[in-house]
CSV table of C-alpha atoms in Angstrom, one decimal:
chain,number,residue,atom,x,y,z
A,1,UNK,CA,5.7,9.1,3.1
A,2,UNK,CA,7.3,11.9,5.2
A,3,UNK,CA,4.6,14.1,6.7
A,4,UNK,CA,4.8,17.5,8.3
A,5,UNK,CA,4.7,17.2,12.1
A,6,UNK,CA,4.9,20.2,14.5
A,7,UNK,CA,3.7,21.6,17.8
A,8,UNK,CA,0.9,24.1,16.9
A,9,UNK,CA,-1.0,26.4,19.2
A,10,UNK,CA,-4.7,27.0,19.5
A,11,UNK,CA,-5.1,30.6,18.2
A,12,UNK,CA,-8.9,30.8,18.3
A,13,UNK,CA,-11.9,28.8,19.4
A,14,UNK,CA,-15.5,29.2,18.4
A,15,UNK,CA,-18.7,27.3,19.2
A,16,UNK,CA,-20.1,26.8,15.7
A,17,UNK,CA,-23.2,24.8,16.8
A,18,UNK,CA,-24.5,23.1,20.0
A,19,UNK,CA,-21.7,20.8,21.0
A,20,UNK,CA,-19.4,21.6,18.1
A,21,UNK,CA,-16.2,23.6,18.8
A,22,UNK,CA,-14.0,24.9,16.0
A,23,UNK,CA,-10.3,25.4,16.7
A,24,UNK,CA,-7.9,27.6,14.6
A,25,UNK,CA,-4.4,26.2,14.8
A,26,UNK,CA,-1.3,28.2,14.0
A,27,UNK,CA,2.5,27.8,14.2
A,28,UNK,CA,3.7,29.4,17.4
A,29,UNK,CA,6.3,31.4,15.4
A,30,UNK,CA,3.9,32.4,12.7
A,31,UNK,CA,5.4,30.2,10.0
A,32,UNK,CA,3.5,28.8,7.0
A,33,UNK,CA,1.8,25.5,7.3
A,34,UNK,CA,1.8,22.9,4.5
A,35,UNK,CA,-0.7,23.3,1.6
A,36,UNK,CA,-3.8,21.1,1.6
A,37,UNK,CA,-6.8,20.5,-0.5
A,38,UNK,CA,-10.5,19.9,0.4
A,39,UNK,CA,-11.0,16.5,2.0
A,40,UNK,CA,-7.7,16.5,3.9
A,41,UNK,CA,-7.4,15.7,7.5
A,42,UNK,CA,-4.7,15.9,10.2
A,43,UNK,CA,-3.7,13.7,13.1
A,44,UNK,CA,-3.9,15.6,16.4
A,45,UNK,CA,-2.0,14.2,19.4
A,46,UNK,CA,-4.2,15.5,22.3
A,47,UNK,CA,-2.3,13.7,25.1
A,48,UNK,CA,-0.1,10.6,25.5
A,49,UNK,CA,-2.1,7.7,24.0
A,50,UNK,CA,-4.9,10.0,22.8
A,51,UNK,CA,-4.6,10.8,19.1
A,52,UNK,CA,-7.5,11.7,16.8
A,53,UNK,CA,-8.1,12.6,13.2
A,54,UNK,CA,-10.0,15.8,12.3
A,55,UNK,CA,-10.9,17.1,8.8
A,56,UNK,CA,-9.6,20.5,7.8
A,57,UNK,CA,-12.5,22.8,7.3
A,58,UNK,CA,-11.0,26.2,6.8
A,59,UNK,CA,-9.6,28.0,3.8
A,60,UNK,CA,-7.0,26.1,1.9
A,61,UNK,CA,-5.6,29.4,0.6
A,62,UNK,CA,-4.7,30.5,4.2
A,63,UNK,CA,-1.2,29.0,4.7
A,64,UNK,CA,-1.0,30.3,8.2
A,65,UNK,CA,-4.0,28.6,9.8
A,66,UNK,CA,-5.6,25.2,10.0
A,67,UNK,CA,-9.2,25.0,11.2
A,68,UNK,CA,-10.9,21.8,12.6
A,69,UNK,CA,-14.2,21.3,14.3
A,70,UNK,CA,-14.9,18.7,16.9
A,71,UNK,CA,-18.3,17.4,18.1
A,72,UNK,CA,-18.5,16.6,21.8
A,73,UNK,CA,-19.5,13.0,22.1
A,74,UNK,CA,-20.6,12.2,25.7
A,75,UNK,CA,-20.3,8.5,25.0
A,76,UNK,CA,-17.0,8.8,23.2
A,77,UNK,CA,-13.5,7.6,24.1
A,78,UNK,CA,-12.2,10.9,25.6
A,79,UNK,CA,-10.9,12.7,22.6
A,80,UNK,CA,-13.8,15.1,22.1
A,81,UNK,CA,-14.1,15.8,25.8
A,82,UNK,CA,-10.4,16.7,25.9
A,83,UNK,CA,-10.8,19.1,23.1
A,84,UNK,CA,-13.8,20.8,24.6
A,85,UNK,CA,-12.5,21.0,28.1
A,86,UNK,CA,-8.8,21.5,27.8
A,87,UNK,CA,-7.9,23.1,24.4
A,88,UNK,CA,-8.4,26.8,25.2
A,89,UNK,CA,-6.6,29.6,23.3
A,90,UNK,CA,-2.9,29.3,23.9
A,91,UNK,CA,-2.9,25.5,24.3
A,92,UNK,CA,-0.3,23.5,22.3
A,93,UNK,CA,-1.0,20.3,20.4
A,94,UNK,CA,1.1,18.1,18.3
A,95,UNK,CA,-0.2,17.8,14.7
A,96,UNK,CA,0.8,15.6,11.9
A,97,UNK,CA,-0.3,15.7,8.2
A,98,UNK,CA,-2.2,16.7,6.2
A,99,UNK,CA,-3.2,13.5,4.3
A,100,UNK,CA,-6.1,13.1,1.9
A,101,UNK,CA,-8.1,10.0,1.1
A,102,UNK,CA,-11.3,12.0,0.3
A,103,UNK,CA,-10.0,14.3,-2.4
A,104,UNK,CA,-12.4,16.4,-4.5
A,105,UNK,CA,-12.0,15.3,-8.1
A,106,UNK,CA,-12.7,17.7,-11.0
A,107,UNK,CA,-16.2,17.5,-12.3
A,108,UNK,CA,-18.8,19.8,-13.9
A,109,UNK,CA,-21.5,18.6,-11.4
A,110,UNK,CA,-21.5,17.5,-7.7
A,111,UNK,CA,-24.1,16.3,-5.3
A,112,UNK,CA,-22.9,16.7,-1.7
A,113,UNK,CA,-24.6,14.9,1.2
A,114,UNK,CA,-23.6,15.5,4.8
A,115,UNK,CA,-24.8,14.3,8.2
A,116,UNK,CA,-23.9,16.0,11.4
A,117,UNK,CA,-20.2,16.6,11.9
A,118,UNK,CA,-19.7,15.1,8.5
A,119,UNK,CA,-20.1,18.7,7.1
A,120,UNK,CA,-16.5,19.4,8.1
A,121,UNK,CA,-14.7,17.8,5.0
A,122,UNK,CA,-17.5,18.9,2.8
A,123,UNK,CA,-17.4,22.6,3.7
A,124,UNK,CA,-14.1,23.5,1.8
A,125,UNK,CA,-15.3,21.3,-1.1
A,126,UNK,CA,-18.3,23.6,-1.6
A,127,UNK,CA,-16.0,26.7,-1.9
A,128,UNK,CA,-13.8,24.8,-4.4
A,129,UNK,CA,-16.8,23.7,-6.5
A,130,UNK,CA,-18.2,27.3,-6.4
A,131,UNK,CA,-14.8,28.7,-7.5
A,132,UNK,CA,-14.6,26.2,-10.3
A,133,UNK,CA,-18.0,27.2,-11.6
A,134,UNK,CA,-19.4,23.7,-11.1
A,135,UNK,CA,-23.1,22.9,-10.7
A,136,UNK,CA,-23.5,21.6,-7.2
A,137,UNK,CA,-26.0,21.1,-4.4
A,138,UNK,CA,-25.7,20.1,-0.7
A,139,UNK,CA,-28.2,18.1,1.3
A,140,UNK,CA,-27.2,18.5,5.0
A,141,UNK,CA,-29.0,16.7,7.8
A,142,UNK,CA,-28.6,17.0,11.6
A,143,UNK,CA,-30.5,16.3,14.8
A,144,UNK,CA,-31.7,19.9,15.3
A,145,UNK,CA,-31.0,23.2,13.5
A,146,UNK,CA,-28.9,24.4,16.4
A,147,UNK,CA,-26.7,21.3,16.3
A,148,UNK,CA,-25.8,21.8,12.6
A,149,UNK,CA,-22.4,23.4,12.3
A,150,UNK,CA,-21.5,26.3,10.0
A,151,UNK,CA,-25.1,27.3,9.2
A,152,UNK,CA,-24.1,30.9,8.9
A,153,UNK,CA,-21.3,30.2,6.4
A,154,UNK,CA,-23.6,28.1,4.3
A,155,UNK,CA,-26.2,30.8,4.0
A,156,UNK,CA,-24.2,32.6,1.3
A,157,UNK,CA,-24.9,29.7,-1.1
A,158,UNK,CA,-28.6,30.3,-1.0
A,159,UNK,CA,-30.9,27.5,-2.3
A,160,UNK,CA,-28.0,25.3,-3.4
A,161,UNK,CA,-27.9,24.2,0.2
A,162,UNK,CA,-30.8,22.4,1.9
A,163,UNK,CA,-30.7,22.0,5.6
A,164,UNK,CA,-32.8,19.2,7.1
A,165,UNK,CA,-33.0,19.2,10.9
A,166,UNK,CA,-34.4,15.8,11.9
A,167,UNK,CA,-36.7,17.2,14.6
A,168,UNK,CA,-38.4,19.5,12.1
A,169,UNK,CA,-38.4,17.5,8.9
A,170,UNK,CA,-37.4,13.9,9.6
A,171,UNK,CA,-34.6,12.0,8.0
A,172,UNK,CA,-32.9,13.1,4.8
A,173,UNK,CA,-34.9,12.2,1.7
A,174,UNK,CA,-32.2,10.9,-0.6
A,175,UNK,CA,-34.5,9.8,-3.4
A,176,UNK,CA,-34.8,13.1,-5.3
A,177,UNK,CA,-31.0,13.6,-5.3
A,178,UNK,CA,-29.7,10.1,-5.9
A,179,UNK,CA,-32.3,7.8,-7.3
A,180,UNK,CA,-31.6,8.8,-10.9
A,181,UNK,CA,-27.9,8.6,-12.0
A,182,UNK,CA,-26.9,11.9,-13.4
A,183,UNK,CA,-24.2,12.2,-16.2
A,184,UNK,CA,-20.8,13.7,-15.4
A,185,UNK,CA,-21.8,14.0,-11.7
A,186,UNK,CA,-19.8,13.0,-8.6
A,187,UNK,CA,-21.4,12.3,-5.2
A,188,UNK,CA,-19.5,13.1,-2.0
A,189,UNK,CA,-20.9,12.0,1.3
A,190,UNK,CA,-19.7,12.1,4.9
A,191,UNK,CA,-21.6,11.4,8.1
A,192,UNK,CA,-22.8,8.6,10.4
A,193,UNK,CA,-22.7,5.0,9.1
A,194,UNK,CA,-26.5,4.6,8.5
A,195,UNK,CA,-26.4,7.6,6.2
A,196,UNK,CA,-23.4,6.3,4.3
A,197,UNK,CA,-25.0,2.9,3.9
A,198,UNK,CA,-28.2,4.5,2.6
A,199,UNK,CA,-26.3,6.6,0.1
A,200,UNK,CA,-24.2,3.7,-1.1
A,201,UNK,CA,-27.4,1.7,-1.7
A,202,UNK,CA,-29.0,4.6,-3.6
A,203,UNK,CA,-25.9,5.0,-5.7
A,204,UNK,CA,-25.5,1.3,-6.6
A,205,UNK,CA,-26.8,2.0,-10.1
A,206,UNK,CA,-24.5,5.0,-10.7
A,207,UNK,CA,-21.4,4.7,-13.0
A,208,UNK,CA,-18.4,3.3,-11.2
A,209,UNK,CA,-16.4,6.0,-9.5
A,210,UNK,CA,-19.3,8.3,-9.0
A,211,UNK,CA,-19.6,7.9,-5.3
A,212,UNK,CA,-17.0,9.0,-2.7
A,213,UNK,CA,-17.5,8.6,1.0
A,214,UNK,CA,-15.6,9.2,4.2
A,215,UNK,CA,-16.3,7.1,7.3
A,216,UNK,CA,-15.6,8.1,10.9
A,217,UNK,CA,-16.1,4.5,12.0
A,218,UNK,CA,-15.1,1.1,10.4
A,219,UNK,CA,-17.5,-0.3,7.9
A,220,UNK,CA,-19.1,-3.6,9.1
A,221,UNK,CA,-18.0,-6.7,7.2
A,222,UNK,CA,-20.1,-7.5,4.2
A,223,UNK,CA,-22.3,-10.5,3.7
A,224,UNK,CA,-20.2,-13.6,3.5
A,225,UNK,CA,-17.2,-12.1,5.1
A,226,UNK,CA,-15.9,-13.7,8.2
A,227,UNK,CA,-13.7,-11.3,10.1
A,228,UNK,CA,-12.5,-14.1,12.4
A,229,UNK,CA,-11.3,-16.5,9.6
A,230,UNK,CA,-7.6,-15.6,9.9
A,231,UNK,CA,-4.5,-17.5,8.7
A,232,UNK,CA,-0.9,-16.7,9.1
A,233,UNK,CA,1.2,-15.4,6.2
A,234,UNK,CA,4.6,-14.0,5.5
A,235,UNK,CA,5.6,-10.3,5.0
A,236,UNK,CA,8.9,-9.2,3.5
A,237,UNK,CA,9.9,-5.7,4.5
A,238,UNK,CA,11.9,-4.6,1.5
A,239,UNK,CA,13.6,-1.5,3.0
A,240,UNK,CA,14.3,-3.1,6.4
A,241,UNK,CA,15.6,-6.4,5.0
A,242,UNK,CA,13.4,-8.4,7.3
A,243,UNK,CA,11.0,-11.3,6.7
A,244,UNK,CA,8.3,-11.8,9.3
A,245,UNK,CA,5.5,-14.2,10.0
A,246,UNK,CA,2.1,-12.6,10.7
A,247,UNK,CA,0.2,-14.9,13.1
A,248,UNK,CA,-3.5,-15.6,12.6
A,249,UNK,CA,-4.2,-13.6,15.8
A,250,UNK,CA,-2.2,-10.5,15.0
A,251,UNK,CA,-2.2,-7.7,12.4
A,252,UNK,CA,0.6,-6.8,10.1
A,253,UNK,CA,1.1,-3.6,12.1
A,254,UNK,CA,1.3,-5.6,15.4
A,255,UNK,CA,3.9,-7.9,13.9
A,256,UNK,CA,6.0,-5.1,12.4
A,257,UNK,CA,6.0,-3.1,15.6
A,258,UNK,CA,6.9,-6.2,17.7
A,259,UNK,CA,9.9,-6.7,15.5
A,260,UNK,CA,11.2,-3.2,16.2
A,261,UNK,CA,10.4,-1.7,12.8
A,262,UNK,CA,9.0,1.8,12.8
A,263,UNK,CA,5.6,2.3,11.2
A,264,UNK,CA,3.2,5.2,11.4
A,265,UNK,CA,-0.3,4.4,12.8
A,266,UNK,CA,-3.1,6.0,14.7
A,267,UNK,CA,-6.7,4.6,14.7
A,268,UNK,CA,-5.8,0.9,14.3
A,269,UNK,CA,-9.3,0.3,12.8
A,270,UNK,CA,-8.8,1.1,9.2
A,271,UNK,CA,-10.4,4.5,9.0
A,272,UNK,CA,-7.7,7.2,9.3
A,273,UNK,CA,-5.2,6.2,6.6
A,274,UNK,CA,-2.1,6.8,8.7
A,275,UNK,CA,-0.6,3.3,8.3
A,276,UNK,CA,-1.0,3.2,4.5
A,277,UNK,CA,1.9,1.2,3.1
A,278,UNK,CA,2.9,0.4,-0.5
A,279,UNK,CA,2.5,-3.2,-1.6
A,280,UNK,CA,5.4,-4.3,-3.9
A,281,UNK,CA,4.3,-7.9,-4.4
A,282,UNK,CA,1.4,-10.1,-3.3
A,283,UNK,CA,-2.4,-9.5,-3.1
A,284,UNK,CA,-3.7,-7.7,0.0
A,285,UNK,CA,-7.0,-8.7,1.7
A,286,UNK,CA,-8.4,-5.2,2.1
A,287,UNK,CA,-10.4,-4.7,5.3
A,288,UNK,CA,-10.2,-0.9,5.6
A,289,UNK,CA,-13.0,1.7,5.3
A,290,UNK,CA,-10.9,4.1,3.1
A,291,UNK,CA,-10.0,2.7,-0.3
A,292,UNK,CA,-12.4,2.8,-3.3
A,293,UNK,CA,-13.2,-0.4,-5.2
A,294,UNK,CA,-10.9,0.8,-7.9
A,295,UNK,CA,-8.0,1.3,-5.4
A,296,UNK,CA,-8.6,-2.1,-3.9
A,297,UNK,CA,-8.5,-3.7,-7.3
A,298,UNK,CA,-5.2,-2.0,-8.1
A,299,UNK,CA,-3.7,-3.7,-4.9
A,300,UNK,CA,-0.7,-1.4,-4.8
A,301,UNK,CA,-1.4,0.0,-1.3
A,302,UNK,CA,-2.9,-1.3,2.0
A,303,UNK,CA,-3.6,-0.3,5.5
A,304,UNK,CA,-1.6,-2.6,7.7
A,305,UNK,CA,-3.6,-2.1,10.9
A,306,UNK,CA,-6.5,-4.2,9.6
A,307,UNK,CA,-5.8,-5.6,6.1
A,308,UNK,CA,-4.2,-9.0,5.6
A,309,UNK,CA,-3.0,-11.2,2.7
A,310,UNK,CA,-4.9,-13.2,0.0
A,311,UNK,CA,-2.2,-15.8,-0.2
A,312,UNK,CA,0.9,-16.7,1.7
A,313,UNK,CA,3.3,-13.7,1.1
A,314,UNK,CA,3.3,-9.9,0.8
A,315,UNK,CA,6.3,-7.7,0.0
A,316,UNK,CA,5.9,-4.3,1.6
A,317,UNK,CA,7.8,-1.0,1.3
A,318,UNK,CA,8.8,-0.9,4.9
């Protein structure tokens, strides 16, 4: 997949909550940016060796601006600090994308759940659901009211939106929203891992395909999975004409790069989707936090930074 990549400039900055900075990015020559749909994110190269993924949270109809919002994480790995401290108006950043593994599917009804900075991919989904005339609600939790981004933008939706600051009302009460499966209803959730785990548990009895989540951190291995039980296998790179052996202690991505074959990658932990690769033959051992169960079962794509092989051989479109 060939993605748009360009040096963009920070045109505007806005503090949209305590510790949350929104950036509006534009092309320095005023040109149009690629179209995108709710749920999309972009890769932002902040500095050499420092690349992060941020959800687009502006207006998909505005082809001249991309907006992202970044939570400052004091215990983070440096990306959010760089954004807050160094990306003033006029700063340039290299941006690649957009890509979308959290697309909003058509439905007459939606139940949106967001926690903290997880509101960013959800925000444009609300506008799309509203424009489509869908029946929807949003349950949005945060540490404090002042820490919850885009409160003012959400006010226009009235009582369809319920804000739940933890210091005022405790944790989100998911029961009334999710305990009873609703017909023809899709659930979209983004936020910290405990919230996503709780939503997945509540939605276990919903019809297959009802729940869609996006994770900022890798999902922990499930019961019975041993992340250290690795074996070597063979990968055939169809386009490169190479056959490589992936050792037990290396990923497909590590092996491909060591052989001098180009492959896009970013997070190296199975959350961003940058290294997605088509599987032409073989059965992948999916270990990412992106694909749905249906997509895993199809087995026609994999994320080579973490996923491996259920068998001895994979043929990849590389």
